Amino acid sequence: MMLAEDVAVTALAHRCGWSSASTFIDVFRRAFGHTPGACPGVPGALWRLASVRGSRKPLFSRCFRPGGGGRVPTVCAGGRCGLVRPSRHLQVPSSWSPHVPVTVLRPMRAPGAPPAGSSTTGGAETRGTHLLADPGHLARPPCERRLEGRGEKRWGGRTTRTPTRNVKPSAVAGAVGAGVHHRCMVIELRSRGEIDALAETGAVVAAMLAAVNSHVAAGVSLGQLDEIARDVAAEAGARPVGGRVISTSVNDEIIGGAPAGRVLAEGDLLSVAATLDLRGWYARAATSSTVGAGSAVDRSLIDATGQALADGIAAARPGARLGEVCRAIGLVGRSAGYGIPPVGGHGVGRQARQDPAVPNDGHPARGLPLRPGLVFSVEPIFTAGGHDHLDTDGGVMRTGDDTRAAHSGHTIAITERGARVLTTWLR
């Protein structure tokens, strides 16, 4: 005999357009960290989740609980929750919690799939839909997702498109079969206590990078630097992300370098990036330095990333747009003639990588409005070659012309008074 919770979950899965309740539960767990049956108020919360189609009620208002037990509603775009153009207007009712994730649905198309509106989809243009109506969007890596259709806009170095109408589950099933994917951008706004918890993680990250930099010298291997970082993290009770404590990139390596047996030589340019998890809160930072005195060209490149970092943080204030932060970074790099790779900062919090993306160039009048509680990393990355030609080799991003790259970064939080840098060493 099925329990009431099982009946509710099965009915919810079918109502959301899923033929298999087990697949629905698996995707729900991957998206929210627990099964639908673990939601408080089952089955009532599940029925609110299922009946949200066509309504303007908050989604998952009792199913999504962040750290500290606070209740965090999630809203959808596409006419359900008032976000007509979410990439330009982040409208959150003042009666909601001070830390509100906002789900912004964006239409995606898999590489090689026919465009929306082609004969494969029956001539119907597929727009935004429910998070759990598409089993493919969570499985696809972000680098393989593509935007499709008319009305595209460019902001913050990223093309976006806002959905304008809803679709039925049957239409979603056809779109998924045709290779159309839908991705949600979830913006999480943190409370003061949560930001303080993030700052504790950030202090460990900063102390670890300071310890690593103090041991950078000719003849030191990257593996030795990784062991130093591991000891600092272990002493503080922090855990690395993905098994690596630090990501070290030397000379023409931009990002993705791993500690190995390579030995540093006089004149090398070393970039070190790190993300740590302390009691479930993540923070990230990056820094670059030369081995020995270094060349004037390398020092200028490193100074430029530092200046861009300072300018980007200064532009991060309540009421500004994310595009202003991106543009402030890009102005420093472009004016100096440096190349700007298509990588940058991103949101951090309960996960190592969250929305929004923070590219290193953009339009100042576009992007998400910055609200108190928003936490993200600012990571200027410049290449000395002056253009964006890149080469990926073995998972490491390199400059295509063997010129050098530098990387600086901090995790910051938007407060009422401006940006608060979280990755500083608290003495």
Coordinates of C-alpha atoms in Angstrom, one line a residue:
M1 CA 0.0 0.0 0.0
M2 CA 1.4 3.4 -1.0
L3 CA 1.9 6.1 1.6
A4 CA 0.2 9.4 1.2
E5 CA 3.6 11.0 0.5
D6 CA 4.3 8.5 -2.3
V7 CA 0.9 9.1 -3.9
A8 CA 1.5 12.9 -3.7
V9 CA 4.9 12.6 -5.3
T10 CA 3.7 10.3 -8.1
A11 CA 0.8 12.7 -8.8
L12 CA 3.1 15.7 -8.7
A13 CA 5.5 14.0 -11.2
H14 CA 2.8 13.3 -13.7
R15 CA 1.3 16.7 -13.3
C16 CA 4.7 18.3 -14.1
G17 CA 5.0 16.2 -17.2
W18 CA 7.1 13.3 -16.0
S19 CA 6.3 9.8 -17.0
S20 CA 8.6 8.3 -14.3
A21 CA 8.2 9.4 -10.6
S22 CA 11.7 8.0 -9.8
T23 CA 13.3 10.2 -12.4
F24 CA 11.4 13.2 -11.1
I25 CA 12.6 12.4 -7.5
D26 CA 16.2 12.1 -8.7
V27 CA 16.1 15.5 -10.5
F28 CA 14.4 17.1 -7.5
R29 CA 17.1 15.7 -5.2
R30 CA 19.9 17.0 -7.4
A31 CA 18.3 20.4 -7.7
F32 CA 17.3 21.0 -4.0
G33 CA 19.5 18.6 -2.0
H34 CA 16.6 16.4 -0.7
T35 CA 13.7 14.3 -2.0
P36 CA 10.2 15.8 -2.3
G37 CA 9.1 13.6 0.6
A38 CA 11.5 15.5 2.9
C39 CA 9.7 18.7 2.3
P40 CA 7.9 20.1 5.4
G41 CA 4.1 20.0 5.0
V42 CA 4.0 17.0 2.7
P43 CA 1.8 16.5 0.7
G44 CA 0.5 20.1 0.9
A45 CA 3.8 21.6 -0.2
L46 CA 4.0 19.2 -3.1
W47 CA 0.6 20.2 -4.3
R48 CA 1.5 23.9 -4.1
L49 CA 4.5 23.0 -6.2
A50 CA 2.4 21.2 -8.8
S51 CA -0.4 23.8 -8.9
V52 CA 2.0 26.7 -9.5
R53 CA 1.5 26.5 -13.3
G54 CA -0.4 29.6 -14.5
S55 CA -0.4 31.1 -11.0
R56 CA 1.7 33.9 -9.4
K57 CA 2.4 32.1 -6.2
P58 CA 5.9 31.5 -4.9
L59 CA 7.5 28.2 -5.9
F60 CA 8.9 25.8 -3.3
S61 CA 8.1 28.3 -0.6
R62 CA 8.1 25.4 1.9
C63 CA 10.3 22.9 0.1
F64 CA 13.6 24.9 -0.2
R65 CA 15.3 25.6 3.1
P66 CA 18.8 27.2 3.2
G67 CA 21.2 27.1 6.1
G68 CA 19.8 28.4 9.3
G69 CA 16.3 27.1 8.6
G70 CA 15.1 30.2 7.0
R71 CA 12.2 30.0 4.6
V72 CA 13.2 31.0 1.1
P73 CA 10.6 31.3 -1.7
T74 CA 11.6 30.8 -5.3
V75 CA 9.8 32.6 -8.1
C76 CA 9.6 31.9 -11.8
A77 CA 9.7 34.1 -14.9
G78 CA 7.4 33.9 -17.9
G79 CA 4.4 35.7 -16.4
R80 CA 3.9 33.5 -13.4
C81 CA 5.6 35.7 -10.8
G82 CA 5.7 39.2 -12.3
L83 CA 9.2 38.9 -13.7
V84 CA 8.4 40.0 -17.2
R85 CA 12.1 40.8 -18.1
P86 CA 14.1 39.3 -15.3
S87 CA 17.5 40.0 -16.9
R88 CA 16.7 43.7 -16.6
H89 CA 14.2 43.9 -13.7
L90 CA 14.7 41.9 -10.5
Q91 CA 11.4 42.6 -8.8
V92 CA 10.9 40.9 -5.5
P93 CA 7.9 41.7 -3.3
S94 CA 9.0 43.5 -0.1
S95 CA 6.9 41.1 2.0
W96 CA 9.2 38.2 1.2
S97 CA 12.3 36.9 3.1
P98 CA 15.4 39.2 3.0
H99 CA 17.2 36.3 1.2
V100 CA 15.2 35.4 -1.8
P101 CA 16.4 33.2 -4.6
V102 CA 14.8 34.2 -7.9
T103 CA 14.5 31.6 -10.6
V104 CA 14.9 33.1 -14.1
L105 CA 14.1 30.6 -16.9
R106 CA 16.1 30.9 -20.1
P107 CA 15.4 28.8 -23.2
M108 CA 18.3 26.7 -24.3
R109 CA 19.1 24.5 -27.3
A110 CA 21.6 21.7 -27.5
P111 CA 24.4 22.0 -30.0
G112 CA 23.4 20.6 -33.4
A113 CA 19.7 20.6 -32.5
P114 CA 17.2 22.3 -34.8
P115 CA 16.1 25.8 -33.9
A116 CA 12.9 26.4 -32.0
G117 CA 10.0 26.7 -34.4
S118 CA 11.4 24.2 -36.9
S119 CA 9.5 21.3 -38.3
T120 CA 11.0 19.0 -35.6
T121 CA 9.1 20.8 -32.9
G122 CA 5.9 21.0 -34.9
G123 CA 6.3 24.7 -35.7
A124 CA 5.8 25.8 -32.2
E125 CA 8.4 28.0 -30.6
T126 CA 9.3 26.6 -27.2
R127 CA 9.8 29.2 -24.4
G128 CA 10.5 29.1 -20.7
T129 CA 9.0 26.3 -18.6
H130 CA 9.1 24.8 -15.2
L131 CA 12.4 23.8 -13.6
L132 CA 11.4 20.2 -13.1
A133 CA 9.7 19.9 -16.5
D134 CA 13.0 19.3 -18.3
P135 CA 15.1 16.3 -17.3
G136 CA 18.0 17.3 -19.5
H137 CA 19.0 20.8 -18.2
L138 CA 20.6 19.6 -15.0
A139 CA 22.7 17.0 -16.8
R140 CA 24.1 19.3 -19.5
P141 CA 27.3 21.1 -18.6
P142 CA 26.9 24.9 -18.9
C143 CA 29.6 25.2 -21.5
E144 CA 27.5 23.1 -23.9
R145 CA 24.3 25.1 -23.5
R146 CA 23.2 27.5 -26.2
L147 CA 20.6 30.1 -26.4
E148 CA 18.2 30.1 -29.3
G149 CA 15.6 32.2 -31.0
R150 CA 14.7 35.8 -31.6
G151 CA 15.0 38.7 -29.2
E152 CA 18.5 37.9 -27.9
K153 CA 20.2 40.6 -25.8
R154 CA 23.8 41.1 -24.8
W155 CA 24.6 42.1 -21.3
G156 CA 27.6 41.5 -19.1
G157 CA 29.3 39.6 -21.8
R158 CA 26.5 37.1 -21.9
T159 CA 23.6 36.6 -24.3
T160 CA 20.3 36.2 -22.6
R161 CA 16.7 35.9 -23.7
T162 CA 13.6 36.2 -21.5
P163 CA 10.7 33.8 -22.0
T164 CA 7.4 35.4 -22.8
R165 CA 4.9 32.6 -22.4
N166 CA 4.4 29.2 -20.8
V167 CA 4.2 25.8 -22.5
K168 CA 2.3 22.7 -21.7
P169 CA 4.1 19.6 -20.4
S170 CA 3.3 17.8 -23.7
A171 CA 5.1 20.6 -25.6
V172 CA 8.0 20.4 -23.2
A173 CA 8.3 16.7 -23.8
G174 CA 8.5 17.3 -27.6
A175 CA 11.0 20.1 -27.1
V176 CA 13.3 17.9 -24.9
G177 CA 13.2 15.2 -27.6
A178 CA 14.2 17.8 -30.1
G179 CA 17.2 18.8 -28.1
V180 CA 15.8 22.0 -26.6
H181 CA 16.9 22.6 -23.0
H182 CA 15.8 25.1 -20.4
R183 CA 18.0 26.4 -17.6
C184 CA 17.1 28.2 -14.5
M185 CA 19.2 31.1 -13.1
V186 CA 18.7 31.1 -9.3
I187 CA 19.8 34.2 -7.5
E188 CA 20.2 33.7 -3.7
L189 CA 20.3 36.8 -1.4
R190 CA 22.0 36.1 1.9
S191 CA 21.1 37.4 5.4
R192 CA 23.7 39.2 7.6
G193 CA 24.4 36.0 9.6
E194 CA 24.9 34.0 6.4
I195 CA 27.3 36.6 5.1
D196 CA 29.3 36.4 8.3
A197 CA 29.5 32.7 7.9
L198 CA 30.8 33.2 4.4
A199 CA 33.4 35.7 5.7
E200 CA 34.8 33.0 8.0
T201 CA 35.4 30.7 5.0
G202 CA 36.8 33.7 3.1
A203 CA 39.3 34.3 6.0
V204 CA 40.6 30.8 5.7
V205 CA 40.9 31.1 1.9
A206 CA 42.9 34.4 2.3
A207 CA 45.2 33.0 5.0
M208 CA 45.8 29.9 2.8
L209 CA 46.7 32.0 -0.2
A210 CA 49.0 34.2 1.9
A211 CA 50.8 31.1 3.2
V212 CA 51.2 29.8 -0.4
N213 CA 52.5 33.1 -1.7
S214 CA 55.1 33.3 1.1
H215 CA 56.7 30.0 -0.1
V216 CA 56.7 30.9 -3.9
A217 CA 60.4 30.7 -5.0
A218 CA 62.6 29.2 -7.6
G219 CA 63.1 25.5 -7.0
V220 CA 59.7 25.0 -5.2
S221 CA 57.4 22.5 -6.8
L222 CA 53.7 23.0 -7.3
G223 CA 53.1 19.9 -5.3
Q224 CA 54.8 21.5 -2.3
L225 CA 52.6 24.6 -2.6
D226 CA 49.6 22.3 -2.6
E227 CA 50.7 20.6 0.6
I228 CA 51.2 23.9 2.3
A229 CA 47.6 24.9 1.3
R230 CA 46.3 21.6 2.4
D231 CA 47.8 22.0 5.9
V232 CA 46.3 25.4 6.3
A233 CA 42.8 24.3 5.2
A234 CA 43.0 21.2 7.4
E235 CA 44.0 23.2 10.5
A236 CA 40.9 25.4 10.0
G237 CA 38.6 22.5 9.4
A238 CA 37.9 23.5 5.8
R239 CA 37.5 21.2 2.8
P240 CA 38.8 21.7 -0.7
V241 CA 36.4 21.5 -3.7
G242 CA 36.8 18.6 -6.0
G243 CA 39.8 17.1 -4.3
R244 CA 42.2 19.9 -5.3
V245 CA 43.1 22.5 -2.7
I246 CA 44.5 25.1 -5.1
S247 CA 44.6 25.6 -8.8
T248 CA 48.0 26.7 -10.0
S249 CA 48.5 28.2 -13.5
V250 CA 52.0 29.0 -14.7
N251 CA 52.9 31.5 -17.4
D252 CA 50.6 30.9 -20.4
E253 CA 48.1 28.8 -18.4
I254 CA 45.0 30.9 -17.7
I255 CA 42.9 28.5 -15.5
G256 CA 42.6 24.9 -14.8
G257 CA 46.2 24.0 -13.9
A258 CA 46.6 21.4 -11.3
P259 CA 49.5 21.0 -8.7
A260 CA 52.0 18.5 -10.1
G261 CA 55.7 17.9 -10.1
R262 CA 56.5 21.0 -12.0
V263 CA 59.2 23.1 -10.4
L264 CA 59.0 26.9 -10.5
A265 CA 61.9 28.7 -12.2
E266 CA 63.1 32.3 -11.8
G267 CA 60.9 34.7 -13.8
D268 CA 57.8 32.4 -13.9
L269 CA 54.4 34.0 -13.5
L270 CA 52.2 32.0 -11.1
S271 CA 48.5 32.4 -10.6
V272 CA 46.8 30.6 -7.6
A273 CA 43.1 30.2 -7.2
A274 CA 41.3 28.4 -4.4
T275 CA 37.8 27.6 -3.3
L276 CA 37.1 26.1 0.2
D277 CA 34.1 24.8 2.1
L278 CA 33.8 25.6 5.8
R279 CA 30.7 24.2 7.5
G280 CA 28.8 24.2 4.2
W281 CA 29.7 27.8 3.1
Y282 CA 32.0 28.4 0.2
A283 CA 34.4 31.2 -0.7
R284 CA 36.8 31.8 -3.5
A285 CA 39.8 34.0 -4.2
A286 CA 42.8 34.2 -6.6
T287 CA 46.1 35.9 -6.8
S288 CA 49.1 36.2 -9.1
S289 CA 52.8 36.8 -8.4
T290 CA 56.2 36.4 -10.1
V291 CA 58.9 34.0 -9.1
G292 CA 61.7 36.4 -8.1
A293 CA 61.7 39.9 -9.4
G294 CA 60.0 39.1 -12.7
S295 CA 59.8 41.2 -15.8
A296 CA 58.3 44.6 -16.0
V297 CA 55.7 43.2 -18.5
D298 CA 54.6 40.6 -16.0
R299 CA 54.4 43.1 -13.1
S300 CA 52.3 45.4 -15.2
L301 CA 49.9 42.6 -16.1
I302 CA 49.5 41.6 -12.5
D303 CA 49.0 45.2 -11.4
A304 CA 46.3 45.6 -14.1
T305 CA 44.3 42.6 -12.7
G306 CA 44.7 44.1 -9.2
Q307 CA 43.4 47.5 -10.4
A308 CA 40.5 45.9 -12.3
L309 CA 39.6 44.0 -9.1
A310 CA 39.6 47.2 -7.1
D311 CA 37.5 49.0 -9.7
G312 CA 35.0 46.1 -10.0
I313 CA 34.5 46.0 -6.3
A314 CA 34.1 49.7 -6.2
A315 CA 31.3 49.5 -8.8
A316 CA 29.5 46.8 -6.8
R317 CA 27.0 48.8 -4.8
P318 CA 23.2 48.6 -4.2
G319 CA 21.2 49.9 -7.0
A320 CA 23.9 49.4 -9.6
R321 CA 23.7 46.7 -12.2
L322 CA 26.0 43.7 -12.6
G323 CA 27.0 45.1 -16.0
E324 CA 28.6 48.1 -14.3
V325 CA 30.9 45.7 -12.4
C326 CA 31.8 43.8 -15.6
R327 CA 32.4 47.0 -17.5
A328 CA 34.7 48.5 -14.8
I329 CA 36.8 45.4 -15.1
G330 CA 36.8 45.4 -18.9
L331 CA 37.8 49.1 -19.1
V332 CA 41.1 48.4 -17.3
G333 CA 42.0 45.4 -19.5
R334 CA 41.0 46.9 -22.8
S335 CA 42.6 50.3 -22.2
A336 CA 45.9 48.5 -21.4
G337 CA 45.6 46.4 -24.6
Y338 CA 45.2 43.1 -22.7
G339 CA 43.1 40.2 -23.8
I340 CA 40.1 39.2 -21.8
P341 CA 39.3 35.4 -21.8
P342 CA 35.6 34.3 -21.7
V343 CA 35.9 33.3 -18.0
G344 CA 35.3 35.3 -14.8
G345 CA 33.6 35.3 -11.5
H346 CA 30.3 33.8 -10.4
G347 CA 28.0 33.4 -7.5
V348 CA 29.1 31.5 -4.4
G349 CA 27.3 30.5 -1.2
R350 CA 26.0 27.0 -0.4
Q351 CA 27.7 25.8 -3.6
A352 CA 31.1 26.5 -5.1
R353 CA 29.6 27.8 -8.3
Q354 CA 26.2 29.5 -8.5
D355 CA 24.4 32.1 -10.5
P356 CA 25.0 34.8 -11.6
A357 CA 27.9 34.7 -13.9
V358 CA 30.2 37.7 -13.6
P359 CA 32.2 38.1 -16.9
N360 CA 35.1 40.5 -17.2
D361 CA 33.5 42.9 -19.7
G362 CA 30.0 44.1 -20.3
H363 CA 27.5 46.9 -20.8
P364 CA 27.0 49.2 -17.7
A365 CA 23.3 49.7 -18.3
R366 CA 22.4 46.0 -18.3
G367 CA 22.5 43.0 -16.0
L368 CA 20.9 42.1 -12.8
P369 CA 20.3 44.9 -10.3
L370 CA 22.6 44.5 -7.3
R371 CA 20.7 44.0 -4.1
P372 CA 21.9 43.6 -0.5
G373 CA 22.6 40.0 0.2
L374 CA 24.0 39.1 -3.2
V375 CA 27.3 37.2 -2.9
F376 CA 29.6 36.5 -5.9
S377 CA 33.3 36.4 -6.8
V378 CA 35.0 39.2 -8.9
E379 CA 37.8 37.6 -10.8
P380 CA 39.7 39.7 -13.4
I381 CA 41.7 37.6 -15.8
F382 CA 43.9 39.3 -18.4
T383 CA 46.3 37.9 -21.0
A384 CA 49.3 39.9 -22.3
G385 CA 48.7 39.0 -25.9
G386 CA 46.0 41.6 -26.4
H387 CA 43.4 39.3 -27.9
D388 CA 41.2 36.5 -26.9
H389 CA 42.7 33.6 -28.8
L390 CA 42.7 30.6 -26.5
D391 CA 43.8 27.0 -26.6
T392 CA 42.5 24.2 -24.3
D393 CA 44.9 21.3 -23.7
G394 CA 44.1 18.6 -21.2
G395 CA 41.5 20.6 -19.4
V396 CA 43.8 23.6 -19.0
M397 CA 42.9 26.9 -20.7
R398 CA 46.0 28.5 -22.2
T399 CA 46.7 31.5 -24.3
G400 CA 47.0 30.6 -28.0
D401 CA 50.1 32.7 -28.6
D402 CA 52.2 31.7 -25.6
T403 CA 51.7 35.1 -23.9
R404 CA 51.2 35.1 -20.2
A405 CA 48.1 35.5 -18.1
A406 CA 47.3 36.9 -14.6
H407 CA 44.4 36.2 -12.3
S408 CA 43.1 38.1 -9.3
G409 CA 39.9 37.6 -7.3
H410 CA 37.8 38.1 -4.2
T411 CA 34.5 37.0 -2.9
I412 CA 32.3 40.0 -2.1
A413 CA 28.8 40.5 -0.6
I414 CA 26.6 43.4 -1.5
T415 CA 25.5 45.3 1.7
E416 CA 23.5 48.5 2.3
R417 CA 26.8 50.4 2.5
G418 CA 28.4 48.8 -0.6
A419 CA 30.6 45.8 -1.3
R420 CA 32.0 43.8 1.6
V421 CA 35.1 41.8 0.7
L422 CA 34.8 38.4 2.4
T423 CA 38.2 36.9 1.4
T424 CA 40.3 39.0 3.8
W425 CA 42.5 37.6 6.5
L426 CA 40.7 38.2 9.9
R427 CA 43.5 38.6 12.4

